Short mmCIF file of C-alpha atoms in Angstrom, two decimals:
data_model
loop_
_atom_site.label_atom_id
_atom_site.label_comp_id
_atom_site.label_asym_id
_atom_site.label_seq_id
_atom_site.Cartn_x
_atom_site.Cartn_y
_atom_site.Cartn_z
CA UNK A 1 0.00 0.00 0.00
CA UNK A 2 1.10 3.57 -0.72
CA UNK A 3 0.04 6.66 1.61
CA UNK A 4 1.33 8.37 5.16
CA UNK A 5 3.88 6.31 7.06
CA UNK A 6 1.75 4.03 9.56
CA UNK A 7 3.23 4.61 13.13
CA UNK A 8 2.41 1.73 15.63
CA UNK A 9 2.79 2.85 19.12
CA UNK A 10 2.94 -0.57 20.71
CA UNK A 11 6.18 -3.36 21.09
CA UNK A 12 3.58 -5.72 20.57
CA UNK A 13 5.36 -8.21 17.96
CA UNK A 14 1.56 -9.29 17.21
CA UNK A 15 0.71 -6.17 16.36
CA UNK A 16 3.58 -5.79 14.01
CA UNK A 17 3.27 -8.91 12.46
CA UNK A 18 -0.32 -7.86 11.08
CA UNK A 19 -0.11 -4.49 10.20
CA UNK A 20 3.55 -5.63 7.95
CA UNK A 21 1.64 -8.57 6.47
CA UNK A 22 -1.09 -6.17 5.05
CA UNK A 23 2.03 -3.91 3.44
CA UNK A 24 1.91 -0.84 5.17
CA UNK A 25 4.95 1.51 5.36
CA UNK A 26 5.53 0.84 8.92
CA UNK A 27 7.23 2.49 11.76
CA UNK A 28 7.03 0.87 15.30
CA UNK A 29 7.59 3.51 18.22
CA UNK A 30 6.34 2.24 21.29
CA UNK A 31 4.52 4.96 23.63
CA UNK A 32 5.98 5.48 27.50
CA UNK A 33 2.02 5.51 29.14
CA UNK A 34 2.06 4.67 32.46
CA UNK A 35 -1.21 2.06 32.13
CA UNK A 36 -1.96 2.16 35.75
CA UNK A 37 -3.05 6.15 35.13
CA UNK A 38 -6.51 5.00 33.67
CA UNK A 39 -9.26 4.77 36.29
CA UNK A 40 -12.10 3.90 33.85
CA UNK A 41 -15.78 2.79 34.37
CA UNK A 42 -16.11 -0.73 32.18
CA UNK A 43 -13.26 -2.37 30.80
CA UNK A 44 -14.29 -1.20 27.38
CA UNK A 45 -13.87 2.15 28.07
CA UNK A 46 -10.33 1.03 29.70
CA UNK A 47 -9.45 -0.22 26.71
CA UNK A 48 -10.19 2.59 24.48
CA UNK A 49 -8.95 5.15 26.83
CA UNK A 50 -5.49 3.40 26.80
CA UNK A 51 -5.58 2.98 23.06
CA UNK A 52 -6.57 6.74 22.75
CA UNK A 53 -3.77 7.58 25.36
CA UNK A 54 -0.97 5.47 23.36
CA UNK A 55 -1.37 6.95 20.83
CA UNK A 56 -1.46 10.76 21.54
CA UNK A 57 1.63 9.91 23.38
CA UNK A 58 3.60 8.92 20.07
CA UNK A 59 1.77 11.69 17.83
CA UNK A 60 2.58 14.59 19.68
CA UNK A 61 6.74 13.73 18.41
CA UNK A 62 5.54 12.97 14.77
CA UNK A 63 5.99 14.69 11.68
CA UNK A 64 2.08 16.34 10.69
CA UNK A 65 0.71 14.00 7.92
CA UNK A 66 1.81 10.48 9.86
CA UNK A 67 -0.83 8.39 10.69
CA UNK A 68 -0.49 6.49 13.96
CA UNK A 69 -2.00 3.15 15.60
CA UNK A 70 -2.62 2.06 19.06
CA UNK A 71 -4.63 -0.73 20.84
CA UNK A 72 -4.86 -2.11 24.26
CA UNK A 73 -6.45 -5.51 24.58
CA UNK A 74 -8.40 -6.94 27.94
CA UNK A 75 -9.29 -10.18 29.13
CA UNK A 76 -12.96 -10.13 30.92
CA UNK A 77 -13.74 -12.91 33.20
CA UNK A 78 -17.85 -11.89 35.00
CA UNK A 79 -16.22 -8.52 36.50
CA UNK A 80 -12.60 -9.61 36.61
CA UNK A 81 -10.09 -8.10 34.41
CA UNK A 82 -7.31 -10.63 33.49
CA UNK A 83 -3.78 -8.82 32.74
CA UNK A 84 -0.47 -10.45 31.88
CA UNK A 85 0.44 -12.95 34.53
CA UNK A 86 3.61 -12.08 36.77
CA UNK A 87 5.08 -15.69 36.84
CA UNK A 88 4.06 -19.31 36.51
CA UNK A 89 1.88 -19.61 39.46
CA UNK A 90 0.01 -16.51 38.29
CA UNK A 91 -0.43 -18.23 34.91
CA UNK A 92 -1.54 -21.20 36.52
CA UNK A 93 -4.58 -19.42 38.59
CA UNK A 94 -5.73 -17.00 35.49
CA UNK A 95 -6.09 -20.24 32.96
CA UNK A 96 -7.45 -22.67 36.02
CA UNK A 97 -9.94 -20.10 36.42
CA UNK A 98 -10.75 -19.85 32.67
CA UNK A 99 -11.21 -23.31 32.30
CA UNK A 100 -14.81 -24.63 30.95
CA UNK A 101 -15.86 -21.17 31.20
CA UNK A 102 -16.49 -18.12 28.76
CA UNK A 103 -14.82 -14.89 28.85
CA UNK A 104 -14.36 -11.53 26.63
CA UNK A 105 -11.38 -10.26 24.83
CA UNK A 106 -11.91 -6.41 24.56
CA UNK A 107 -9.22 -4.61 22.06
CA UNK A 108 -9.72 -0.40 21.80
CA UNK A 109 -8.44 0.70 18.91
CA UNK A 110 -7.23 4.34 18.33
CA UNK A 111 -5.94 6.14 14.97
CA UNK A 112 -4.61 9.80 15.05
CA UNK A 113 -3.40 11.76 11.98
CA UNK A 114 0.07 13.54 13.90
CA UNK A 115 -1.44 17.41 14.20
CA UNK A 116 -5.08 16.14 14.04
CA UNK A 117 -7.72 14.61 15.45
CA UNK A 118 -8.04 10.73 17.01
CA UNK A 119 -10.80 8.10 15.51
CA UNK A 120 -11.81 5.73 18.62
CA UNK A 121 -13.50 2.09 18.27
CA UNK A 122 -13.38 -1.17 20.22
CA UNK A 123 -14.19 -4.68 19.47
CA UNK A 124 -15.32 -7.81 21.60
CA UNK A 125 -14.85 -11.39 20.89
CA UNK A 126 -15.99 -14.36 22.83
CA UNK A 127 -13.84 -16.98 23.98
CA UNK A 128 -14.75 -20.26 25.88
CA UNK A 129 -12.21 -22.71 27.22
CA UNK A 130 -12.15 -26.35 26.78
CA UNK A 131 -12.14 -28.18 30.40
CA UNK A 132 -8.28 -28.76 29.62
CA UNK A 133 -6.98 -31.34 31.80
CA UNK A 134 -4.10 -30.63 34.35
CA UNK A 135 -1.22 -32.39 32.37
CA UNK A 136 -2.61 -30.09 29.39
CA UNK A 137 -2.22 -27.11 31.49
CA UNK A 138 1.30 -27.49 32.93
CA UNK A 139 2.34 -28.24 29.55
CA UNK A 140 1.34 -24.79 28.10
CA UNK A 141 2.72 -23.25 30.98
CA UNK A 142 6.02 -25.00 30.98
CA UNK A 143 6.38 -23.81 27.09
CA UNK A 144 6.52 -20.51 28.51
CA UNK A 145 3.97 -18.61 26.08
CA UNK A 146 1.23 -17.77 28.64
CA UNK A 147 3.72 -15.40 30.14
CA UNK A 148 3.76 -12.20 28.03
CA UNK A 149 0.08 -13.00 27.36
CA UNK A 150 -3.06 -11.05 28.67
CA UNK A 151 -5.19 -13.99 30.54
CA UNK A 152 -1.92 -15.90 29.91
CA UNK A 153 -2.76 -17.77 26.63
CA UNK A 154 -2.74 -17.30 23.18
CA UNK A 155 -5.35 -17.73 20.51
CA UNK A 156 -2.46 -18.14 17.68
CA UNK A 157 -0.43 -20.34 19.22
CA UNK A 158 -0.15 -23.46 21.64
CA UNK A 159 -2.78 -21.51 23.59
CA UNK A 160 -5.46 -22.73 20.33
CA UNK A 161 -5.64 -25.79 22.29
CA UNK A 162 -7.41 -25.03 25.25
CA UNK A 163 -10.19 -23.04 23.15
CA UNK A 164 -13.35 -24.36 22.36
CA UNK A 165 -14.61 -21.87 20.46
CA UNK A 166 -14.95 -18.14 19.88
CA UNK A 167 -17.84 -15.91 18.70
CA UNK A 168 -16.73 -13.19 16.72
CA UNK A 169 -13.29 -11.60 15.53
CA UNK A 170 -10.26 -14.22 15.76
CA UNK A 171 -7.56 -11.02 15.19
CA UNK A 172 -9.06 -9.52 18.13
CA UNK A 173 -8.21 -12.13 20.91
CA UNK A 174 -4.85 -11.60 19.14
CA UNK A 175 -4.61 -8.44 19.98
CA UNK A 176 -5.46 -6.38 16.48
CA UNK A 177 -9.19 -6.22 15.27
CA UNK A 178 -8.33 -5.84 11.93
CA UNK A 179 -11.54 -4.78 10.41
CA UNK A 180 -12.05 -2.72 13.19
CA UNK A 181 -9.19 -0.95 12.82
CA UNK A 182 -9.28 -0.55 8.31
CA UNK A 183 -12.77 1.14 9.43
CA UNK A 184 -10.61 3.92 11.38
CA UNK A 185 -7.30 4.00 8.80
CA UNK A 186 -10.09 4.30 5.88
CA UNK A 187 -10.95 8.03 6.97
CA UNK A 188 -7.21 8.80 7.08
CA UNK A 189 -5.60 6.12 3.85
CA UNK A 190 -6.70 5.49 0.30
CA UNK A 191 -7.70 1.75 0.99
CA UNK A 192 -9.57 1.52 -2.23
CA UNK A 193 -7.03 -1.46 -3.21
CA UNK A 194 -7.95 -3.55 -0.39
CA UNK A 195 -11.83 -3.86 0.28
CA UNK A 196 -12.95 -4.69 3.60
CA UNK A 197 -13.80 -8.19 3.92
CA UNK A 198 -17.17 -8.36 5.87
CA UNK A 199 -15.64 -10.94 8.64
CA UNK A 200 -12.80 -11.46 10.31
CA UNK A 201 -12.95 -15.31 8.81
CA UNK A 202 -12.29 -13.72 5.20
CA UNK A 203 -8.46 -12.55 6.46
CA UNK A 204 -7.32 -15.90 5.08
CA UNK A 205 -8.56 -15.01 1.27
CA UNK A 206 -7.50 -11.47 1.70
CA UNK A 207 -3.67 -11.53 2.99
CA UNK A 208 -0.94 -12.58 0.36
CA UNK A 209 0.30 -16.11 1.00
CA UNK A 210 -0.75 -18.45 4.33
CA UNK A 211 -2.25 -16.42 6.61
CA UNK A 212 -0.01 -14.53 8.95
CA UNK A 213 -1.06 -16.93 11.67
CA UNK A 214 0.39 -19.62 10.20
CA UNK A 215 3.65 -18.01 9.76
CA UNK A 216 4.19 -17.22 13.72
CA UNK A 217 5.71 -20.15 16.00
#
């Protein structure tokens, strides 16, 4: 795609992975938010307002014309929040307590023009667990990938496993509502070469190549 330099503000490797794989002329500049500042009603409006505050963060040192991204991503259990587990044990008590259950994955999205305004949105998918036996858990935890992980799995990875299903968009409980966010860059890019795809089940027929999925270990 041709247009404005894409900014991410997040390290998220996720994150990178999808906006590279659908050609933008990325940038990744992680923002310096202090996340324990928000103080937000519902975890959706946590997530946005994180998103939203992300990104300002990076745009106010950008060139005018760059456009840049930002997302925060929650896991919902009832009225528990889920973040990224601090060790092993942690892990252990976030997945034992999604087992057999279903939970949300909440992503805000946020995309600022530098010297503009900022275009908010969030999306929701749900995500029930299989009742994964214990042997299945302390395997995934011993492979280590629940531990940089919001409710300490993941969707794309060894983490597949212990899902059952989800209802709604797969890229989300990554970490990147894709279609979510094309809504938002739309008002800011020329996407007229890449239509929206009405589902996040489509990405497979869209992206060049095996999905991008495919390509992370």
């Amino acid at each position: 795609m041709s247009g404005p330099r894409v900014v991410l503000a997040s390290a998220s490797p996720r994150r990178r992975r999808f906006l590279a794989d659908l050609g933008f002329c990325l940038e990744v500049v992680p923002s310096g938010v202090d996340e324990t500042q928000v103080d937000a009603d519902t975890p959706r409006a946590t997530a946005i307002q994180l998103a939203y505050l992300k990104v300002t963060d990076v745009a106010r040192g950008r060139p005018a014309g760059d456009v840049v991204v930002g997302a925060d991503t929650v896991v919902v259990l009832g009225d528990r929040v889920l973040g990224k587990p601090q060790d092993a044990r942690d892990a252990r008590a976030m997945l034992s307590s999604l087992r057999g259950k279903t939970h949300r994955v909440i992503t805000g999205v946020a995309v600022a023009r530098a010297g503009a305004g900022c275009l908010l949105d969030a999306c929701e998918t749900a995500v029930t667990m299989r009742t994964f036996s214990g042997l299945e858990l302390e395997d995934y935890i011993r492979s280590g990938e629940p531990m940089d992980k919001a409710g300490a799995y993941a969707i794309q990875g060894r983490g597949a496993s212990l899902v059952a299903r989800h209802e709604g968009c797969w890229c989300n409980v990554v970490g990147l509502p894709l279609i979510c966010l094309l809504k938002l860059l739309r008002q800011e890019i020329d996407l007229q070469p890449t239509p929206l795809p009405c589902s996040c089940a489509e990405w497979p027929h869209r992206l060049a190549g095996p999905p991008p999925w495919e390509k992370w270990s």
